[in-house]
Amino acid sequence: MSSGVTVDAAIPPLFHDMKFKKTLKVAFFRISDDGKRIIVDEEKQIKPSEKDPYGAFIRMLPTNECRYIVFDVAYGTKESGDKTSLLFIAWAPEDSSVKAKMVHASSKDYLKKELGLDNEWDLHDMADAMNIREMGAKLKGALCVEGRDLGCH
């Protein structure tokens, strides 16, 4: 909490349900308008029933606002077959304000610690976000991610 930003009380139960009950495939969070809390971005949530969660995730990324995202990524490995893993994504696009990027960066580790997540992917533009091979690199041994072949057999 070095930035002074706290995690809203609604986030831990939402994350718990996402992790254990699989209620969401992707959850978006943002800094509140008053700059004091990290809150759930209610308009940007992806249900497990979404046919293309990765495509929906890409479409939901704002062009000039920072977001924290937790993605319950489905992937396949040669060693252990199909798996899922929670991936923490820090979205800080180049077109967001310097102040927003600074608050976002200084609050990121606090949110990750609150959620107990280590696996992180930092994104700064659409080219980064659309690089699914990079997402796969964050998931040890991934050969496919969200049904997309990484071409690394």
PDB file of N, CA and C in Angstrom, residues 25 94 100 148:
ATOM      1  N   LYS A  25     -14.258 -15.903 -15.600  1.00  0.00           N
ATOM      2  CA  LYS A  25     -13.078 -16.300 -16.374  1.00  0.00           C
ATOM      3  C   LYS A  25     -12.035 -15.187 -16.292  1.00  0.00           C
ATOM      4  N   GLU A  94       0.336   3.145 -22.886  1.00  0.00           N
ATOM      5  CA  GLU A  94       1.154   4.344 -23.079  1.00  0.00           C
ATOM      6  C   GLU A  94       0.318   5.623 -23.075  1.00  0.00           C
ATOM      7  N   ALA A 100      -1.601   8.428 -13.527  1.00  0.00           N
ATOM      8  CA  ALA A 100      -2.339   7.154 -13.454  1.00  0.00           C
ATOM      9  C   ALA A 100      -1.381   5.971 -13.501  1.00  0.00           C
ATOM     10  N   ARG A 148      -5.664 -21.644 -28.401  1.00  0.00           N
ATOM     11  CA  ARG A 148      -4.805 -21.162 -29.474  1.00  0.00           C
ATOM     12  C   ARG A 148      -3.450 -21.853 -29.392  1.00  0.00           C
TER      13      ARG A 148
END
